[in-house]
CSV table of C-alpha atoms in Angstrom, one decimal:
chain,number,residue,atom,x,y,z
A,1,UNK,CA,95.9,108.4,90.1
A,2,UNK,CA,94.0,108.9,93.0
A,3,UNK,CA,94.6,109.7,96.8
A,4,UNK,CA,92.4,110.5,99.4
A,5,UNK,CA,93.1,111.4,102.8
A,6,UNK,CA,90.7,111.6,106.3
A,7,UNK,CA,90.6,112.4,108.9
A,8,UNK,CA,90.6,109.2,111.5
A,9,UNK,CA,88.4,109.1,113.8
A,10,UNK,CA,90.2,109.8,117.6
A,11,UNK,CA,92.6,111.7,116.0
A,12,UNK,CA,93.1,115.5,117.0
A,13,UNK,CA,91.7,117.9,114.9
A,14,UNK,CA,94.3,121.2,114.3
A,15,UNK,CA,92.0,124.0,115.2
A,16,UNK,CA,93.4,126.5,112.5
A,17,UNK,CA,91.3,129.4,110.4
A,18,UNK,CA,91.1,127.8,106.8
A,19,UNK,CA,88.4,129.9,105.9
A,20,UNK,CA,90.5,132.7,103.1
A,21,UNK,CA,92.3,131.1,99.6
A,22,UNK,CA,95.5,130.9,100.9
A,23,UNK,CA,95.1,129.1,104.5
A,24,UNK,CA,93.3,126.5,102.6
A,25,UNK,CA,96.0,126.0,100.2
A,26,UNK,CA,98.3,125.9,103.2
A,27,UNK,CA,96.4,122.8,104.4
A,28,UNK,CA,96.8,120.9,101.6
A,29,UNK,CA,100.2,119.5,101.6
A,30,UNK,CA,99.9,118.7,105.5
A,31,UNK,CA,96.2,117.0,104.7
A,32,UNK,CA,98.5,114.4,101.3
A,33,UNK,CA,101.6,114.6,102.9
A,34,UNK,CA,103.2,116.0,100.1
A,35,UNK,CA,103.4,119.5,97.7
A,36,UNK,CA,101.0,118.5,94.4
A,37,UNK,CA,101.9,119.3,91.5
A,38,UNK,CA,99.8,118.5,87.7
A,39,UNK,CA,97.1,117.7,90.0
A,40,UNK,CA,93.2,117.7,91.1
A,41,UNK,CA,92.2,117.9,94.9
A,42,UNK,CA,89.3,118.2,96.2
A,43,UNK,CA,88.8,119.0,99.4
A,44,UNK,CA,85.1,117.5,100.9
A,45,UNK,CA,84.0,120.2,103.9
A,46,UNK,CA,80.8,119.2,105.9
A,47,UNK,CA,79.9,119.9,110.3
A,48,UNK,CA,79.0,122.7,112.2
A,49,UNK,CA,82.3,124.3,112.1
A,50,UNK,CA,82.6,123.9,108.2
A,51,UNK,CA,86.0,121.6,108.3
A,52,UNK,CA,87.8,119.8,105.9
A,53,UNK,CA,86.4,116.3,106.3
A,54,UNK,CA,88.8,114.5,103.2
A,55,UNK,CA,90.9,115.6,100.5
A,56,UNK,CA,91.0,113.6,97.7
A,57,UNK,CA,93.6,114.2,94.9
A,58,UNK,CA,94.0,113.0,90.9
A,59,UNK,CA,96.4,113.6,88.6
A,60,UNK,CA,95.4,116.1,85.5
A,61,UNK,CA,94.6,114.3,82.4
A,62,UNK,CA,98.4,114.6,79.8
A,63,UNK,CA,97.6,115.5,77.5
A,64,UNK,CA,93.9,117.2,77.8
A,65,UNK,CA,91.1,114.0,77.4
A,66,UNK,CA,87.6,115.1,77.7
A,67,UNK,CA,86.2,111.2,79.0
A,68,UNK,CA,89.0,111.4,82.0
A,69,UNK,CA,87.8,114.8,82.4
A,70,UNK,CA,84.2,113.7,83.3
A,71,UNK,CA,85.6,110.5,84.8
A,72,UNK,CA,86.9,112.9,87.5
A,73,UNK,CA,83.9,114.2,88.2
A,74,UNK,CA,81.8,111.9,88.4
A,75,UNK,CA,84.2,110.1,91.5
A,76,UNK,CA,84.1,113.1,92.7
A,77,UNK,CA,81.0,114.1,92.8
A,78,UNK,CA,79.9,110.4,93.9
A,79,UNK,CA,82.9,110.4,96.8
A,80,UNK,CA,81.2,113.3,98.6
A,81,UNK,CA,78.1,112.4,98.7
A,82,UNK,CA,77.8,108.7,99.4
A,83,UNK,CA,80.1,110.7,103.0
A,84,UNK,CA,76.7,113.4,103.1
A,85,UNK,CA,79.6,116.2,102.5
A,86,UNK,CA,77.3,119.2,100.5
A,87,UNK,CA,79.9,121.8,100.0
A,88,UNK,CA,83.7,121.6,98.3
A,89,UNK,CA,86.7,123.8,98.0
A,90,UNK,CA,88.0,122.5,94.3
A,91,UNK,CA,92.4,123.5,93.6
A,92,UNK,CA,94.2,122.5,91.0
A,93,UNK,CA,97.7,122.4,90.7
A,94,UNK,CA,99.3,123.2,87.0
A,95,UNK,CA,98.8,125.2,84.0
A,96,UNK,CA,95.6,126.8,82.6
A,97,UNK,CA,95.6,124.4,80.1
A,98,UNK,CA,95.6,121.4,82.1
A,99,UNK,CA,93.6,122.4,85.3
A,100,UNK,CA,91.1,124.2,83.4
A,101,UNK,CA,89.1,121.2,81.0
A,102,UNK,CA,88.7,119.4,84.0
A,103,UNK,CA,88.0,122.4,86.3
A,104,UNK,CA,85.2,123.1,84.1
A,105,UNK,CA,83.4,120.0,84.3
A,106,UNK,CA,84.3,119.4,87.9
A,107,UNK,CA,82.1,122.2,89.1
A,108,UNK,CA,78.6,122.7,87.1
A,109,UNK,CA,79.1,117.7,88.6
A,110,UNK,CA,79.3,118.7,91.5
A,111,UNK,CA,76.7,121.2,91.8
A,112,UNK,CA,74.4,118.6,90.2
A,113,UNK,CA,75.2,116.9,93.1
A,114,UNK,CA,73.6,118.7,95.1
A,115,UNK,CA,77.3,120.2,97.1
A,116,UNK,CA,78.0,123.2,96.5
A,117,UNK,CA,81.4,124.9,95.1
A,118,UNK,CA,83.1,126.5,98.0
A,119,UNK,CA,86.1,128.0,95.7
A,120,UNK,CA,88.0,126.9,92.5
A,121,UNK,CA,91.5,127.8,92.3
A,122,UNK,CA,94.5,127.3,90.4
A,123,UNK,CA,98.2,127.3,92.0
A,124,UNK,CA,100.7,128.0,89.7
A,125,UNK,CA,104.9,128.7,90.3
A,126,UNK,CA,104.3,130.7,94.0
A,127,UNK,CA,101.1,132.2,93.0
A,128,UNK,CA,96.6,131.0,93.1
A,129,UNK,CA,93.7,132.0,90.8
A,130,UNK,CA,90.5,131.9,92.1
A,131,UNK,CA,87.9,131.1,88.6
A,132,UNK,CA,85.1,132.7,90.9
A,133,UNK,CA,85.9,135.2,92.2
A,134,UNK,CA,86.1,138.1,89.6
A,135,UNK,CA,87.0,140.9,91.5
A,136,UNK,CA,90.6,142.2,90.4
A,137,UNK,CA,91.1,144.3,93.8
A,138,UNK,CA,91.0,140.8,95.8
A,139,UNK,CA,92.2,138.7,91.9
A,140,UNK,CA,94.1,140.3,89.7
A,141,UNK,CA,94.5,138.5,86.2
A,142,UNK,CA,97.9,137.8,87.1
A,143,UNK,CA,97.2,135.9,90.8
A,144,UNK,CA,97.4,136.5,93.9
A,145,UNK,CA,101.0,135.7,95.6
A,146,UNK,CA,101.5,132.8,98.4
A,147,UNK,CA,104.1,130.6,100.3
A,148,UNK,CA,101.9,128.0,102.1
A,149,UNK,CA,105.3,127.8,103.9
A,150,UNK,CA,104.8,131.1,106.1
A,151,UNK,CA,101.2,130.6,107.3
A,152,UNK,CA,100.0,130.0,110.5
A,153,UNK,CA,98.0,126.4,109.7
A,154,UNK,CA,101.6,124.6,108.0
A,155,UNK,CA,102.7,125.6,111.4
A,156,UNK,CA,100.4,124.4,113.1
A,157,UNK,CA,99.8,121.6,110.9
A,158,UNK,CA,103.7,120.9,111.2
A,159,UNK,CA,103.8,120.7,115.1
A,160,UNK,CA,101.3,118.8,115.3
A,161,UNK,CA,102.7,115.5,113.5
A,162,UNK,CA,101.6,115.8,110.1
A,163,UNK,CA,103.7,117.3,107.7
A,164,UNK,CA,105.0,117.4,103.7
A,165,UNK,CA,107.2,116.5,101.1
A,166,UNK,CA,108.5,118.3,98.4
A,167,UNK,CA,106.1,115.6,96.3
A,168,UNK,CA,104.4,112.5,95.8
A,169,UNK,CA,107.7,110.9,94.8
A,170,UNK,CA,109.2,111.9,97.5
A,171,UNK,CA,106.7,109.6,99.6
A,172,UNK,CA,106.7,106.9,97.1
A,173,UNK,CA,111.4,107.0,97.9
A,174,UNK,CA,109.8,106.1,102.0
A,175,UNK,CA,109.2,102.7,100.8
A,176,UNK,CA,112.2,102.3,97.6
A,177,UNK,CA,114.1,99.4,98.5
A,178,UNK,CA,116.5,98.7,100.9
A,179,UNK,CA,119.2,97.8,97.7
A,180,UNK,CA,122.8,98.9,100.1
A,181,UNK,CA,121.1,95.1,102.5
A,182,UNK,CA,119.7,93.6,99.6
A,183,UNK,CA,122.7,90.5,100.1
A,184,UNK,CA,122.1,90.2,103.3
A,185,UNK,CA,118.5,89.9,103.2
A,186,UNK,CA,119.3,87.8,100.7
A,187,UNK,CA,120.9,84.8,102.9
A,188,UNK,CA,118.6,85.7,105.3
A,189,UNK,CA,116.2,84.8,103.6
A,190,UNK,CA,117.8,81.2,102.7
A,191,UNK,CA,118.0,80.4,106.0
A,192,UNK,CA,114.5,81.1,106.8
A,193,UNK,CA,114.0,78.4,103.5
A,194,UNK,CA,115.7,76.4,105.9
A,195,UNK,CA,114.5,76.3,108.8
A,196,UNK,CA,111.0,75.8,107.1
A,197,UNK,CA,112.1,73.1,106.1
A,198,UNK,CA,113.3,72.1,108.8
A,199,UNK,CA,110.2,72.0,110.5
A,200,UNK,CA,108.3,70.9,107.8
A,201,UNK,CA,110.3,67.1,107.4
A,202,UNK,CA,109.8,67.7,111.7
A,203,UNK,CA,105.7,67.5,110.8
A,204,UNK,CA,106.6,64.6,108.1
A,205,UNK,CA,107.5,62.1,110.7
A,206,UNK,CA,105.4,63.4,113.2
A,207,UNK,CA,101.0,61.6,113.0
A,208,UNK,CA,98.9,64.7,112.7
A,209,UNK,CA,95.6,65.4,110.1
A,210,UNK,CA,98.4,65.9,107.5
A,211,UNK,CA,99.1,70.3,107.5
A,212,UNK,CA,102.2,69.5,106.8
A,213,UNK,CA,102.7,73.8,107.0
A,214,UNK,CA,101.1,73.8,110.0
A,215,UNK,CA,103.8,74.7,112.4
A,216,UNK,CA,105.6,76.7,109.8
A,217,UNK,CA,102.3,78.4,110.5
A,218,UNK,CA,102.0,78.4,114.0
A,219,UNK,CA,105.9,80.0,114.8
A,220,UNK,CA,104.8,82.9,111.9
A,221,UNK,CA,102.1,83.7,114.1
A,222,UNK,CA,104.5,83.8,116.8
A,223,UNK,CA,106.9,86.1,115.2
A,224,UNK,CA,103.8,88.2,114.5
A,225,UNK,CA,102.9,88.9,117.9
A,226,UNK,CA,106.8,89.1,119.2
A,227,UNK,CA,107.1,91.4,116.6
A,228,UNK,CA,104.4,93.7,116.0
A,229,UNK,CA,104.6,94.1,120.6
A,230,UNK,CA,107.9,95.2,119.8
A,231,UNK,CA,106.7,98.1,117.6
A,232,UNK,CA,104.4,98.7,120.0
A,233,UNK,CA,106.9,99.1,122.5
A,234,UNK,CA,109.2,101.7,120.4
A,235,UNK,CA,111.4,98.5,119.4
A,236,UNK,CA,112.2,97.7,115.4
A,237,UNK,CA,113.8,93.6,114.7
A,238,UNK,CA,116.7,92.6,115.9
A,239,UNK,CA,117.9,91.6,112.0
A,240,UNK,CA,117.3,90.4,108.7
A,241,UNK,CA,116.9,87.0,110.2
A,242,UNK,CA,113.9,88.5,111.8
A,243,UNK,CA,112.6,90.0,109.3
A,244,UNK,CA,113.5,87.3,106.1
A,245,UNK,CA,111.7,84.8,108.3
A,246,UNK,CA,108.8,87.5,108.9
A,247,UNK,CA,108.4,87.9,105.6
A,248,UNK,CA,108.6,84.3,104.1
A,249,UNK,CA,106.2,83.8,107.9
A,250,UNK,CA,103.5,86.3,105.8
A,251,UNK,CA,103.0,84.1,102.7
A,252,UNK,CA,101.0,82.1,104.4
A,253,UNK,CA,97.6,83.4,104.6
A,254,UNK,CA,97.0,81.9,107.9
A,255,UNK,CA,100.2,84.2,109.2
A,256,UNK,CA,99.0,87.4,107.3
A,257,UNK,CA,95.5,86.9,108.3
A,258,UNK,CA,97.1,86.5,112.1
A,259,UNK,CA,98.6,90.1,111.2
A,260,UNK,CA,95.7,91.7,109.6
A,261,UNK,CA,93.7,91.0,112.9
A,262,UNK,CA,95.8,92.2,115.5
A,263,UNK,CA,96.0,95.7,112.8
A,264,UNK,CA,94.6,97.7,116.6
A,265,UNK,CA,94.2,101.5,114.7
A,266,UNK,CA,95.7,103.2,118.7
A,267,UNK,CA,99.5,101.9,117.6
A,268,UNK,CA,98.8,103.1,114.1
A,269,UNK,CA,102.6,104.7,113.7
A,270,UNK,CA,103.9,101.4,115.7
A,271,UNK,CA,102.4,99.2,112.5
A,272,UNK,CA,103.0,102.1,110.3
A,273,UNK,CA,107.2,101.7,111.3
A,274,UNK,CA,106.3,97.8,110.9
A,275,UNK,CA,105.3,97.2,107.7
A,276,UNK,CA,107.9,100.4,106.5
A,277,UNK,CA,111.4,98.3,107.6
A,278,UNK,CA,109.8,95.1,106.3
A,279,UNK,CA,108.3,96.3,102.0
A,280,UNK,CA,111.1,98.2,102.1
A,281,UNK,CA,114.1,95.8,103.1
A,282,UNK,CA,112.0,92.2,102.2
A,283,UNK,CA,112.8,91.3,98.0
A,284,UNK,CA,109.8,91.9,95.5
A,285,UNK,CA,108.1,88.4,95.5
A,286,UNK,CA,107.7,88.8,100.0
A,287,UNK,CA,105.9,92.4,99.1
A,288,UNK,CA,102.8,92.2,98.5
A,289,UNK,CA,101.6,91.1,102.2
A,290,UNK,CA,103.3,93.8,104.1
A,291,UNK,CA,102.9,96.1,101.9
A,292,UNK,CA,99.0,95.1,101.7
A,293,UNK,CA,99.1,95.8,105.7
A,294,UNK,CA,101.1,99.4,105.7
A,295,UNK,CA,98.2,100.0,102.8
A,296,UNK,CA,95.4,99.2,105.4
A,297,UNK,CA,97.0,100.1,108.2
A,298,UNK,CA,97.9,103.9,105.8
A,299,UNK,CA,94.4,103.5,105.6
A,300,UNK,CA,92.6,103.6,108.9
A,301,UNK,CA,95.1,106.4,110.0
A,302,UNK,CA,93.3,108.4,107.4
A,303,UNK,CA,96.7,108.9,105.0
A,304,UNK,CA,95.3,107.6,101.6
A,305,UNK,CA,98.6,108.4,99.8
A,306,UNK,CA,100.5,106.0,101.8
A,307,UNK,CA,98.1,103.3,101.2
A,308,UNK,CA,98.2,104.2,97.9
A,309,UNK,CA,101.8,104.1,97.5
A,310,UNK,CA,101.6,100.7,99.4
A,311,UNK,CA,99.5,98.7,96.7
A,312,UNK,CA,101.6,100.4,94.1
A,313,UNK,CA,104.6,97.9,96.1
A,314,UNK,CA,102.3,94.8,96.3
A,315,UNK,CA,100.3,95.6,92.5
A,316,UNK,CA,104.3,95.7,91.1
A,317,UNK,CA,105.7,91.7,92.6
A,318,UNK,CA,101.4,90.3,92.6
A,319,UNK,CA,99.5,92.5,90.4
A,320,UNK,CA,96.0,89.7,91.0
A,321,UNK,CA,97.0,90.5,95.4
A,322,UNK,CA,93.6,89.7,96.8
A,323,UNK,CA,94.4,91.6,99.7
A,324,UNK,CA,96.1,95.2,98.4
A,325,UNK,CA,93.3,95.3,95.1
A,326,UNK,CA,90.5,94.6,97.2
A,327,UNK,CA,91.7,97.9,99.7
A,328,UNK,CA,91.9,100.2,97.0
A,329,UNK,CA,88.6,99.5,95.6
A,330,UNK,CA,87.6,101.7,99.1
A,331,UNK,CA,90.3,103.7,98.6
A,332,UNK,CA,89.7,104.5,95.3
A,333,UNK,CA,85.3,104.5,96.6
A,334,UNK,CA,86.3,107.0,99.1
A,335,UNK,CA,85.6,105.0,102.4
A,336,UNK,CA,86.4,106.4,105.6
A,337,UNK,CA,89.3,105.3,107.4
A,338,UNK,CA,86.2,104.5,109.9
A,339,UNK,CA,85.4,101.8,107.5
A,340,UNK,CA,88.5,100.2,107.8
A,341,UNK,CA,87.7,97.8,111.2
A,342,UNK,CA,88.8,94.9,112.0
A,343,UNK,CA,86.0,92.3,111.9
A,344,UNK,CA,87.9,89.1,113.3
A,345,UNK,CA,90.2,88.6,116.3
A,346,UNK,CA,93.4,86.2,116.3
A,347,UNK,CA,91.3,83.9,118.0
A,348,UNK,CA,88.9,83.8,115.5
A,349,UNK,CA,91.2,84.3,112.6
A,350,UNK,CA,93.0,80.5,113.7
A,351,UNK,CA,89.3,79.5,114.1
A,352,UNK,CA,87.9,80.1,110.6
A,353,UNK,CA,90.8,78.7,109.2
A,354,UNK,CA,90.8,75.6,111.1
A,355,UNK,CA,86.9,74.9,109.7
A,356,UNK,CA,87.9,75.4,106.5
A,357,UNK,CA,90.6,73.2,106.4
A,358,UNK,CA,88.2,70.9,108.1
């Protein structure tokens, strides 16, 4: 499993000194969104002020595996090189037998790619060790105790809105199904299906081009516009019927792609709230579209961990869902948030589908 976090364009960077090891360790959970465990974290450093530009995380092989370690090393080198980052900090979270075999492969792989390793640390039980420092006066064999929550960097990042949950499972829990409302949303889905059926029956009785689903798609696009507008104004969907109708409508790719074309990064927090609400409330068969849309807007925000978890939800419901697979491939390649561009407007999306039908 790989998670990544990049600093998206338009988001102010916190001017916190993180030159020391404890400062770097205080920053990592806030960049990832959670406190890593049994992980290898790579920080890409670049720019004239040597700032952290990219953070990505791997699960440590358990049990240790030479091939997986080599794959991690090769992938890390490619990701950093593609973003023209020439310095890295590598941090392993776990026991020595788990971290060291991976660290021993990653360091030479980065150096072979002309990426300087500024430091390589191991963290366990509130202490850290450096693989590069051999001076016992600053890097004692027993490790250096630290508390990331007490560091000024952690306070500054929390104040800037970059909170850190206890672990990745806690982040995944923010997208967990809302089981308490399952019966009510199921009933709302039945009403949505009847509504769609009535629109189809009406279309069958009206002369046209034979696209009996167009009325459903048109109503779905109106629902998308309305929902996005509500969330951008700080509101939310009024009830289960709105959630169910939007979830049903998004199964039509014309509606989903209309929503995709509206993912303006200037409103990423509103978009994340909207798609999170749908992912949590909808039955599994209706989750792939909103989960993929959530993954896209999380990627826009530079939140690769949330994007990865949203992709997992989409692919659990539909392992072949193409939008989720596309975003997963982009994240695995380490593409930055600037690559999450809106290439078409909603009008252009509608025109493209009209031409395809013609």
